[in-house]
Coordinates of C-alpha atoms and ligand atoms in Angstrom, one line a residue:
Chain A
M1 CA 123.3 69.5 63.2
N2 CA 121.1 67.6 65.5
E3 CA 123.0 69.1 68.4
L4 CA 122.2 72.6 67.1
V5 CA 118.5 71.8 66.8
F6 CA 118.6 70.5 70.3
F7 CA 120.1 73.8 71.4
I8 CA 117.5 75.8 69.5
N9 CA 114.7 73.8 71.1
N10 CA 116.0 73.7 74.6
V11 CA 117.6 77.1 74.9
L12 CA 116.3 79.5 72.3
I13 CA 112.7 78.5 72.1
S14 CA 112.4 77.5 75.8
G15 CA 114.2 80.7 76.9
A16 CA 112.0 82.9 74.7
V17 CA 108.9 81.2 76.0
I18 CA 109.7 81.4 79.7
G19 CA 111.2 84.8 79.3
S20 CA 107.9 86.1 77.8
I21 CA 106.0 84.7 80.8
Y22 CA 108.4 86.4 83.2
A23 CA 108.3 89.6 81.2
L24 CA 104.5 89.8 81.3
G25 CA 104.6 89.3 85.1
A26 CA 107.5 91.6 85.7
V27 CA 105.9 94.5 83.7
G28 CA 102.9 94.3 86.1
I29 CA 105.1 94.3 89.2
T30 CA 107.0 97.3 87.9
L31 CA 103.8 99.2 87.0
I32 CA 102.3 98.6 90.4
F33 CA 105.5 99.6 92.1
S34 CA 105.7 102.9 90.0
I35 CA 102.2 103.9 90.9
L36 CA 101.6 102.5 94.3
R37 CA 105.1 102.2 95.6
F38 CA 105.0 98.7 97.0
A39 CA 106.2 95.3 95.9
H40 CA 103.1 93.4 95.1
F41 CA 103.8 89.9 96.3
A42 CA 100.4 88.5 95.3
H43 CA 101.2 89.1 91.6
A44 CA 102.2 85.5 90.8
D45 CA 98.8 84.4 92.3
L46 CA 97.0 86.7 89.9
M47 CA 98.8 84.7 87.1
T48 CA 97.5 81.5 88.6
L49 CA 94.1 83.0 89.1
G50 CA 94.0 84.1 85.5
A51 CA 94.8 80.5 84.3
F52 CA 92.2 79.2 86.7
F53 CA 89.6 81.5 85.1
A54 CA 90.6 80.4 81.7
F55 CA 90.4 76.7 82.8
F56 CA 86.9 77.3 84.2
L57 CA 85.7 79.1 81.1
T58 CA 87.2 76.3 78.9
A59 CA 85.4 73.7 80.9
L60 CA 82.1 75.7 80.4
F61 CA 82.5 76.1 76.7
P62 CA 84.8 73.4 75.4
A63 CA 83.6 73.4 71.8
I64 CA 84.4 77.1 71.0
G65 CA 88.0 76.6 70.3
P66 CA 87.8 73.7 67.8
A67 CA 85.1 75.7 65.9
L68 CA 87.6 78.6 65.5
G69 CA 90.7 76.5 65.0
L70 CA 92.3 77.9 68.1
P71 CA 92.8 76.5 71.6
T72 CA 89.6 77.1 73.6
A73 CA 91.6 78.5 76.5
F74 CA 93.1 81.0 74.2
V75 CA 89.7 82.1 72.8
M76 CA 88.7 82.5 76.4
L77 CA 91.8 84.5 77.2
P78 CA 90.2 88.0 76.9
L79 CA 87.4 87.0 79.3
A80 CA 89.9 85.5 81.7
M81 CA 92.0 88.7 81.5
G82 CA 88.9 90.8 82.2
L83 CA 87.9 88.7 85.2
T84 CA 91.4 88.8 86.6
A85 CA 91.6 92.6 86.1
L86 CA 88.3 93.0 87.9
T87 CA 89.6 90.8 90.7
A88 CA 92.7 92.9 90.9
V89 CA 90.7 96.1 91.1
Y90 CA 88.5 94.7 93.8
L91 CA 91.4 93.2 95.8
D92 CA 92.9 96.7 95.8
K93 CA 89.6 98.2 96.9
A94 CA 89.2 95.7 99.7
F95 CA 92.8 95.4 101.0
Y96 CA 95.3 97.9 99.8
K97 CA 93.2 101.1 99.3
P98 CA 92.0 101.3 103.0
L99 CA 95.7 101.0 104.0
R100 CA 96.8 103.7 101.6
A101 CA 94.0 105.9 103.0
Q102 CA 95.6 105.5 106.4
G103 CA 98.9 106.6 105.0
V104 CA 100.8 103.4 106.1
K105 CA 104.4 102.7 105.2
P106 CA 105.0 100.6 102.0
I107 CA 106.1 97.6 104.1
V108 CA 102.6 97.3 105.5
L109 CA 101.3 97.1 102.0
V110 CA 103.9 94.4 101.2
M111 CA 102.7 92.4 104.2
A112 CA 99.1 92.8 103.2
S113 CA 100.0 91.5 99.7
L114 CA 101.6 88.4 101.4
G115 CA 98.2 88.0 103.1
V116 CA 96.4 88.2 99.8
T117 CA 98.9 85.6 98.4
L118 CA 97.9 83.1 101.1
M119 CA 94.3 83.9 100.7
L120 CA 94.3 83.4 96.9
Q121 CA 96.3 80.2 97.1
G122 CA 93.8 78.9 99.6
L123 CA 90.9 79.9 97.5
I124 CA 92.3 78.4 94.3
R125 CA 93.1 75.1 96.0
M126 CA 89.6 75.0 97.5
F127 CA 88.0 75.2 94.1
M128 CA 90.5 73.3 92.1
G129 CA 92.1 70.8 94.4
T130 CA 95.9 70.2 94.3
S131 CA 96.2 68.2 91.2
S132 CA 97.6 69.6 88.0
R133 CA 95.2 69.9 85.0
S134 CA 95.4 70.4 81.3
L135 CA 93.9 73.5 79.8
Y136 CA 93.1 71.4 76.7
I137 CA 89.8 69.8 77.4
D138 CA 88.0 69.1 74.1
D139 CA 90.9 69.9 71.9
R140 CA 94.5 68.9 71.6
K141 CA 97.7 70.8 71.6
G142 CA 99.0 71.6 68.2
I143 CA 102.7 70.8 67.9
H144 CA 104.7 72.0 64.9
R145 CA 107.7 70.1 63.8
I146 CA 109.9 72.2 61.4
D147 CA 112.4 70.1 59.5
V148 CA 115.8 71.7 59.2
P149 CA 117.0 71.7 55.6
F150 CA 120.3 70.2 56.3
E151 CA 121.4 66.6 55.5
L152 CA 122.8 65.9 58.8
A153 CA 119.8 67.1 60.7
N154 CA 117.1 64.5 61.1
R155 CA 115.6 66.1 64.2
P156 CA 113.0 68.8 63.7
I157 CA 112.7 72.1 65.5
V158 CA 109.6 71.8 67.8
I159 CA 107.3 74.6 68.7
T160 CA 103.8 74.4 70.0
D161 CA 100.7 76.4 69.4
P162 CA 100.6 78.0 72.8
Q163 CA 104.3 79.0 72.4
I164 CA 103.5 80.7 69.1
L165 CA 100.5 82.4 70.6
L166 CA 102.5 83.5 73.6
I167 CA 105.1 85.2 71.5
L168 CA 102.5 86.9 69.3
F169 CA 100.6 88.0 72.4
L170 CA 103.7 89.5 73.9
V171 CA 104.6 91.4 70.8
V172 CA 101.1 92.8 70.5
A173 CA 100.9 93.6 74.3
V174 CA 104.2 95.4 74.3
I175 CA 103.3 97.6 71.3
A176 CA 99.9 98.3 72.8
L177 CA 101.4 99.2 76.2
H178 CA 104.0 101.4 74.5
L179 CA 101.4 103.3 72.6
F180 CA 99.2 103.6 75.7
L181 CA 102.0 105.1 77.8
T182 CA 103.3 107.5 75.2
R183 CA 100.2 108.5 73.2
S184 CA 97.1 108.4 75.4
K185 CA 96.2 111.0 78.0
L186 CA 95.7 108.3 80.7
G187 CA 99.0 106.6 79.9
K188 CA 100.9 109.9 80.2
A189 CA 99.1 110.6 83.5
M190 CA 100.3 107.2 84.6
R191 CA 103.9 108.1 83.8
A192 CA 103.4 111.5 85.5
M193 CA 102.1 109.8 88.6
S194 CA 105.1 107.5 88.6
D195 CA 107.3 110.5 88.3
N196 CA 105.8 112.8 90.9
P197 CA 102.5 111.7 92.6
D198 CA 102.1 114.9 94.6
L199 CA 102.4 117.1 91.5
A200 CA 100.0 114.7 89.7
R201 CA 97.4 115.5 92.3
V202 CA 98.1 119.2 92.2
S203 CA 97.7 119.1 88.4
G204 CA 94.2 117.7 88.8
I205 CA 95.0 114.2 87.5
N206 CA 92.4 111.7 88.6
T207 CA 94.8 109.6 90.6
Q208 CA 92.2 107.0 91.5
K209 CA 91.5 106.4 87.9
V210 CA 95.2 105.9 87.2
V211 CA 95.4 103.4 90.1
T212 CA 92.5 101.4 88.7
V213 CA 94.0 101.4 85.2
T214 CA 97.3 100.1 86.7
W215 CA 95.5 97.2 88.3
I216 CA 93.6 96.5 85.1
I217 CA 96.8 96.4 83.0
A218 CA 98.8 94.4 85.5
G219 CA 96.0 92.0 86.2
S220 CA 95.2 91.3 82.6
L221 CA 98.9 90.8 81.6
A222 CA 99.3 88.4 84.6
A223 CA 96.2 86.4 83.5
A224 CA 97.6 86.1 80.0
A225 CA 100.9 84.9 81.2
G226 CA 99.4 82.4 83.6
T227 CA 97.0 81.1 81.0
L228 CA 99.5 80.8 78.1
L229 CA 102.0 79.1 80.4
S230 CA 99.4 76.6 81.7
L231 CA 98.3 76.0 78.2
D232 CA 101.8 75.0 77.2
V233 CA 102.6 73.0 80.3
S234 CA 99.7 72.4 82.7
L235 CA 97.8 74.3 85.3
K236 CA 99.1 73.6 88.8
P237 CA 97.9 75.4 91.9
D238 CA 101.5 75.9 93.0
L239 CA 102.3 77.7 89.7
S240 CA 102.8 80.9 91.6
F241 CA 105.5 79.5 93.8
M242 CA 107.6 78.8 90.7
L243 CA 106.9 82.2 89.2
L244 CA 107.2 84.6 92.2
L245 CA 110.9 84.7 92.5
P246 CA 111.7 84.9 88.7
I247 CA 109.2 87.7 88.0
F248 CA 110.6 89.8 90.9
A249 CA 114.1 89.1 89.8
A250 CA 113.1 90.2 86.3
A251 CA 111.6 93.4 87.5
I252 CA 114.6 94.2 89.6
V253 CA 117.1 93.2 87.0
G254 CA 115.3 95.5 84.6
G255 CA 115.3 98.4 87.0
V256 CA 112.1 98.8 89.0
G257 CA 109.8 101.3 87.5
H258 CA 110.9 100.7 84.0
P259 CA 108.3 98.7 81.9
Y260 CA 110.8 98.1 79.1
G261 CA 113.5 97.2 81.7
A262 CA 111.1 94.6 83.1
L263 CA 110.6 93.2 79.6
A264 CA 114.3 92.9 79.1
G265 CA 114.7 91.5 82.6
G266 CA 112.2 88.8 81.9
F267 CA 114.3 87.6 79.0
V268 CA 117.5 87.8 80.9
I269 CA 116.1 85.6 83.6
G270 CA 114.4 83.3 81.1
F271 CA 117.6 82.7 79.0
A272 CA 119.8 82.5 82.1
E273 CA 117.6 79.6 83.3
T274 CA 117.6 77.7 80.0
L275 CA 121.3 78.3 79.4
S276 CA 122.2 77.1 82.9
V277 CA 120.2 73.9 82.8
F278 CA 121.2 73.1 79.2
N279 CA 123.3 70.0 78.8
W280 CA 126.4 71.4 77.1
A281 CA 127.7 67.9 76.6
V282 CA 125.4 67.7 73.7
L283 CA 127.0 70.5 71.9
L284 CA 130.5 69.3 72.7
R285 CA 129.9 65.7 71.7
P286 CA 130.9 66.2 68.0
F287 CA 134.3 67.5 69.2
R288 CA 134.8 64.9 71.9
D289 CA 138.0 63.6 70.2
Q290 CA 139.7 67.0 70.3
L291 CA 138.9 67.6 74.0
W292 CA 141.5 67.1 76.6
F293 CA 139.0 65.8 79.1
E294 CA 136.5 62.9 79.2
L295 CA 133.1 64.3 78.2
P296 CA 130.6 63.4 80.9
A297 CA 127.0 62.4 79.9
N298 CA 125.6 65.5 81.5
L299 CA 127.4 68.8 81.6
A300 CA 125.0 71.5 82.8
F301 CA 125.8 74.5 85.0
V302 CA 122.8 73.7 87.2
P303 CA 120.8 70.5 87.5
T304 CA 117.3 71.0 86.3
E305 CA 115.7 70.4 89.7
Y306 CA 117.7 73.4 90.9
K307 CA 116.6 75.8 88.1
I308 CA 114.8 78.0 90.6
T309 CA 118.2 79.0 92.1
V310 CA 119.2 80.7 88.9
P311 CA 117.0 83.8 89.3
F312 CA 117.8 83.8 92.9
F313 CA 121.5 84.2 92.2
I314 CA 121.0 86.7 89.4
L315 CA 118.9 88.7 91.8
L316 CA 121.6 88.6 94.5
A317 CA 124.3 89.6 92.0
I318 CA 122.2 92.5 90.7
L319 CA 121.4 93.7 94.2
V320 CA 125.1 93.6 95.1
W321 CA 126.6 95.1 92.0
R322 CA 123.9 97.1 90.4
P323 CA 121.0 97.7 92.7
T324 CA 119.2 100.0 90.3
G325 CA 119.0 97.3 87.7
L326 CA 120.3 97.2 84.1
F327 CA 118.2 100.3 83.3
K328 CA 118.2 103.0 85.9
G329 CA 115.4 102.2 88.3
K330 CA 114.3 102.9 91.8
V331 CA 116.0 101.0 94.5
L332 CA 113.5 98.8 96.3
Chain B
M1 CA 84.2 140.2 97.4
H2 CA 87.8 138.9 97.7
L3 CA 89.2 136.5 95.2
L4 CA 90.8 134.6 98.0
E5 CA 90.3 135.0 101.7
A6 CA 91.9 133.0 104.5
K7 CA 90.7 133.6 108.0
N8 CA 92.4 132.5 111.2
V9 CA 93.9 129.4 109.4
H10 CA 95.5 126.8 111.7
G11 CA 97.1 123.6 110.5
G12 CA 100.3 121.6 110.4
Y13 CA 101.8 118.2 109.9
G14 CA 100.7 115.3 112.2
G15 CA 99.9 116.8 115.6
M16 CA 102.4 119.7 115.2
N17 CA 100.8 123.0 114.5
I18 CA 102.7 125.2 112.0
L19 CA 100.1 127.7 111.1
N20 CA 98.7 129.5 114.2
G21 CA 96.0 131.8 112.8
V22 CA 96.9 133.3 109.4
D23 CA 94.7 135.9 107.8
L24 CA 95.1 136.9 104.2
A25 CA 93.0 138.3 101.4
I26 CA 93.6 139.4 97.8
N27 CA 91.3 140.8 95.1
A28 CA 90.8 139.3 91.7
D29 CA 93.4 141.5 89.9
E30 CA 96.0 141.6 92.6
I31 CA 99.4 140.1 93.3
G32 CA 99.8 139.1 96.9
V33 CA 103.3 138.3 98.3
I34 CA 104.1 136.3 101.4
V35 CA 107.5 136.9 102.9
G36 CA 109.1 135.8 106.1
P37 CA 112.0 133.8 107.6
N38 CA 112.8 130.2 106.7
G39 CA 110.5 127.8 108.4
A40 CA 107.8 130.5 109.1
G41 CA 105.2 128.3 107.4
K42 CA 104.9 130.1 104.1
S43 CA 104.9 126.9 102.0
T44 CA 102.7 125.2 104.6
L45 CA 100.2 128.0 104.1
L46 CA 100.0 127.6 100.3
K47 CA 99.7 123.8 100.8
A48 CA 96.8 124.4 103.3
I49 CA 95.1 126.7 100.9
F50 CA 95.4 124.2 98.1
G51 CA 93.9 121.3 100.1
L52 CA 97.2 119.4 100.5
L53 CA 97.3 119.8 104.2
R54 CA 94.5 119.6 106.8
V55 CA 93.2 122.9 108.1
T56 CA 92.2 122.3 111.7
E57 CA 90.7 125.7 112.4
G58 CA 89.7 128.8 110.4
S59 CA 88.3 129.0 106.9
I60 CA 89.4 129.6 103.3
E61 CA 87.1 131.1 100.7
L62 CA 87.4 131.5 96.9
R63 CA 85.1 134.3 95.7
G64 CA 83.1 133.9 98.9
E65 CA 82.7 130.2 98.4
P66 CA 84.2 128.0 101.2
I67 CA 87.0 125.8 100.0
T68 CA 88.5 124.8 103.3
N69 CA 90.1 121.3 103.0
A70 CA 88.7 120.9 99.5
D71 CA 90.3 118.3 97.2
P72 CA 93.1 119.7 95.0
G73 CA 91.3 118.2 92.0
E74 CA 88.2 120.2 92.8
L75 CA 90.2 123.4 93.1
V76 CA 91.8 122.8 89.7
L77 CA 88.3 122.7 88.3
K78 CA 87.6 126.0 90.0
K79 CA 90.5 127.4 88.0
M80 CA 93.0 127.5 90.8
A81 CA 96.5 126.4 90.1
F82 CA 99.5 125.7 92.4
V83 CA 103.2 125.6 91.6
P84 CA 105.0 124.0 94.6
Q85 CA 108.4 125.1 95.8
E86 CA 110.2 121.8 95.0
K87 CA 109.6 118.9 92.7
N88 CA 107.3 121.0 90.6
I89 CA 107.9 119.2 87.3
F90 CA 107.6 115.7 85.9
P91 CA 111.2 115.0 85.1
S92 CA 110.9 112.0 82.8
L93 CA 108.0 113.5 80.9
T94 CA 108.8 115.8 78.0
V95 CA 108.2 119.6 78.3
Q96 CA 105.1 119.2 76.1
E97 CA 103.8 116.3 78.2
N98 CA 104.3 118.3 81.4
L99 CA 102.1 121.0 79.9
E100 CA 99.6 118.5 78.8
M101 CA 99.4 117.2 82.4
G102 CA 98.6 120.7 83.5
A103 CA 95.6 120.5 81.1
Y104 CA 94.5 117.1 82.3
S105 CA 91.2 118.3 83.8
R106 CA 90.3 120.1 80.5
R107 CA 87.8 118.4 78.2
D108 CA 88.1 121.0 75.4
N109 CA 90.8 121.5 72.8
Y110 CA 93.6 123.4 74.5
Q111 CA 96.0 123.5 71.6
H112 CA 95.9 127.4 71.5
I113 CA 96.7 127.6 75.2
L114 CA 99.7 125.3 74.6
E115 CA 100.9 127.7 71.9
Q116 CA 100.3 130.7 74.1
V117 CA 102.5 129.1 76.8
Y118 CA 105.2 128.5 74.3
H119 CA 104.9 132.0 73.1
F120 CA 105.1 133.3 76.7
F121 CA 108.1 131.1 77.5
P122 CA 110.1 130.9 74.2
P123 CA 112.9 128.7 75.6
L124 CA 110.3 126.0 76.1
A125 CA 109.2 125.9 72.5
D126 CA 112.6 124.7 71.3
K127 CA 112.7 122.0 74.0
R128 CA 109.2 120.7 73.8
A129 CA 110.2 117.2 73.0
Q130 CA 113.0 117.1 75.6
P131 CA 112.5 115.5 79.1
A132 CA 111.9 118.3 81.6
G133 CA 114.4 116.8 83.9
E134 CA 117.2 117.7 81.5
L135 CA 116.4 121.4 81.6
S136 CA 118.2 124.2 83.5
G137 CA 116.8 125.4 86.8
G138 CA 115.2 128.5 85.2
Q139 CA 113.7 126.5 82.3
R140 CA 112.3 124.1 84.8
Q141 CA 110.6 126.9 86.6
M142 CA 109.1 128.0 83.3
V143 CA 107.8 124.4 82.8
A144 CA 106.3 124.5 86.3
M145 CA 104.6 127.8 85.7
G146 CA 103.6 126.8 82.2
R147 CA 102.0 123.6 83.5
A148 CA 99.9 125.7 86.0
L149 CA 98.8 128.2 83.3
M150 CA 97.3 125.4 81.1
I151 CA 94.0 125.6 83.0
E152 CA 93.8 129.3 82.3
P153 CA 93.7 129.9 86.1
S154 CA 91.9 132.8 87.7
L155 CA 94.2 132.3 90.8
I156 CA 97.7 131.0 90.7
L157 CA 99.7 130.1 93.9
L158 CA 103.5 130.3 93.4
D159 CA 105.9 129.0 96.0
E160 CA 109.3 130.7 95.4
P161 CA 109.2 131.0 91.6
T162 CA 112.7 132.5 91.6
A163 CA 114.4 130.1 93.9
G164 CA 118.0 129.4 92.8
L165 CA 117.8 131.8 89.8
S166 CA 120.4 134.4 88.8
P167 CA 119.3 138.0 89.3
L168 CA 118.7 138.5 85.6
Y169 CA 116.5 135.4 85.4
M170 CA 114.7 136.6 88.6
A171 CA 113.8 139.9 87.1
D172 CA 112.6 138.1 84.0
I173 CA 110.4 135.8 86.0
F174 CA 108.9 138.7 88.0
E175 CA 108.2 140.5 84.8
R176 CA 106.3 137.5 83.5
I177 CA 104.3 137.3 86.7
V178 CA 103.3 140.9 86.3
T179 CA 102.2 140.1 82.7
I180 CA 100.2 137.1 83.9
N181 CA 98.6 139.3 86.5
A182 CA 97.8 142.0 84.0
A183 CA 96.0 139.4 81.9
G184 CA 93.5 139.1 84.9
V185 CA 95.0 136.3 86.9
G186 CA 95.2 136.7 90.7
V187 CA 98.6 135.8 92.0
L188 CA 99.6 134.7 95.5
M189 CA 103.2 134.0 95.8
V190 CA 105.9 133.2 98.4
E191 CA 109.2 134.9 97.9
Q192 CA 112.6 135.0 99.4
H193 CA 113.6 137.9 97.3
A194 CA 111.4 140.0 99.5
K195 CA 112.2 143.5 98.4
Q196 CA 111.9 142.9 94.6
A197 CA 108.7 140.8 95.1
L198 CA 107.0 143.4 97.3
K199 CA 107.7 146.0 94.6
I200 CA 105.3 144.2 92.3
A201 CA 102.9 143.3 95.1
H202 CA 99.5 144.9 95.7
K203 CA 99.3 143.2 99.1
G204 CA 102.1 142.0 101.3
F205 CA 102.1 139.6 104.2
V206 CA 105.0 139.1 106.5
L207 CA 104.6 135.7 108.2
V208 CA 106.5 134.8 111.3
A209 CA 106.0 131.5 113.2
G210 CA 102.8 130.8 111.5
Q211 CA 101.1 134.2 112.1
N212 CA 100.9 137.5 110.3
R213 CA 103.4 139.9 111.7
F214 CA 102.7 142.7 109.2
T215 CA 99.9 143.0 106.6
D216 CA 99.8 146.0 104.2
T217 CA 100.3 147.0 100.6
G218 CA 103.6 146.1 99.1
M219 CA 104.9 149.6 99.0
N220 CA 103.9 150.4 102.6
L221 CA 105.8 147.3 103.8
I222 CA 108.9 148.3 101.8
N223 CA 108.8 151.8 103.3
N224 CA 108.1 150.5 106.8
P225 CA 111.4 150.8 108.6
E226 CA 110.6 148.0 111.1
V227 CA 109.9 145.6 108.2
A228 CA 112.8 146.8 106.2
K229 CA 115.2 146.3 109.1
A230 CA 114.0 142.8 110.2
F231 CA 112.9 141.2 106.9
L232 CA 114.3 143.1 103.9
G233 CA 117.9 143.2 104.9
G234 CA 118.1 146.9 106.0
Ligands
ATP401 N1 106.4 117.4 105.3 C1 106.6 118.0 106.6 N2 106.4 117.2 107.7 C2 106.7 117.8 108.9 N3 107.0 119.0 109.1 C3 107.2 119.8 108.1 C4 107.0 119.3 106.7 N4 107.3 120.4 105.9 C5 107.6 121.4 106.6 N5 107.6 121.1 107.9 C6 107.9 122.0 109.0 O1 107.0 123.1 109.0 C7 107.6 124.3 109.3 C8 107.3 125.3 108.2 O2 107.8 124.9 107.0 P1 107.6 125.6 105.6 O3 108.1 124.7 104.6 O4 106.2 126.0 105.6 O5 108.5 126.9 105.8 P2 108.7 128.0 104.8 O6 108.3 129.3 105.4 O7 108.2 127.7 103.5 O8 110.3 128.1 104.7 P3 111.3 128.3 103.5 O9 111.5 129.7 103.3 O10 112.6 127.7 104.0 O11 110.7 127.6 102.3 C9 109.1 124.0 109.4 O12 109.4 124.0 110.8 C10 109.3 122.6 108.9 O13 110.2 121.9 109.7
MG402 MG1 108.9 127.2 101.6

């Protein structure tokens, strides 16, 4: 039974957690691609930036969380999301919008977003240094140990506060996004613009407003993902390097332009990672006498240090065999 | 005063000039029909009128008010609607959502207009919850026109509303255009089915190489042997 608990902790919970992070990032990438037709490479840096804002706010008001019984950084999350959304809107105004007005090719916008990536990384390091920091300043991470009601199991299932908050946030965000896209006038206009931008203009849709709202949604989801991940692990300035490839892989696996596909893609990548670094020897150990081979101490598909290669290979496979993604999407 | 008047309009894509001085005018209760060979610049002219293409010379006026190079969003507010030749629906949106997008600029309750459009195009009423991309060509054309009608336009620009439709469907669409016009909507349309279209036209314009070749009433153009021979297939 301990082996199963180990599996639940290391594959199911870890996969769901990292999958949620990837999903929140990938939804933003997919929305930006649908509306503005370019791959926004600086997206992972918006995630870092959001976490940075949350850290900054937590340092300013460290006592708020304990008073409410929640992590301070989580209480600060709406503000961090707002600040990141605002930053995203202004980054667009400053760097992407002038290029769009010139009618440049999408690749020029991609290059510009690479420039924005470098700029944001420089700025974040300038203010924060290169060390990793905890988003818990005056409070401590709540860790829940759930005992499994089986005799043979003496190890508990472990889940932390930030993990629970992350999953709850994702559920709420997805429902809200769905209602926005299918019920609100602006959300429908967003889908219309993704479908046919010229006709959207002809119909009198305020396309600038749609663009702004896209950045607000993408920016705030990115901030939430960055903050909740940093809350669970720690805030590192190079967070975006670890996130960039998986969130793009998730968006492409899901079929670019499909928000729900991006969501699914996030979990596909998340679980693929945890399944491939999982030490299967642990699960096989109870059966080691029946096995025809000597069970090694570590039996994982991919060593943990090489986890980043997993989304890379999934991405390659998808591009080769199903370039439109699991759901039908635009080919990048 | 004319509802729409274009004078000496020049324009094109990039540096290339497609329109080389087009003149055109229709009154408030009229149907104007533009015919001409493929590549004559008919679609380009409608795009230029609707502000989707830079007019480099000449002027366009709506009820005497200059609208040269106006923003399409502004023209929608002036109750001008445009149905492009291609890609004139939102395929992944439902029929109803397509119509709602037509009404995007409205601040008032447009429920009754929605019902009017369904009444006018009965096939759409049954399909209101279906993605518009799943409809037949004729039904899509209805969605496209329905979307444009949602602002209760005083002027509607139609680019080949009968393209790809069977003769029966074509007659049906022409009939509806006459009905729309009878309700007080000015119509300016481009048509390949030149003879049938000119029959319902008050004004006709034969465009060749970005210039007016003939400008007259619809009937006069049909009866003009020169026009008939060169542009109406005998
Ligand atoms: N987006 C574009 N970019 C560059 N040139 C274009 C573009 N669209 C059309 N053209 C050119 O402009 C000219 C006129 O095209 P337009 O579409 O106005 O013709 P049309 O009279 O509507 O023809 P048809 O009857 O085939 O629809 C053509 O020579 C075409 O090649
Ligand atoms: Mg045309």
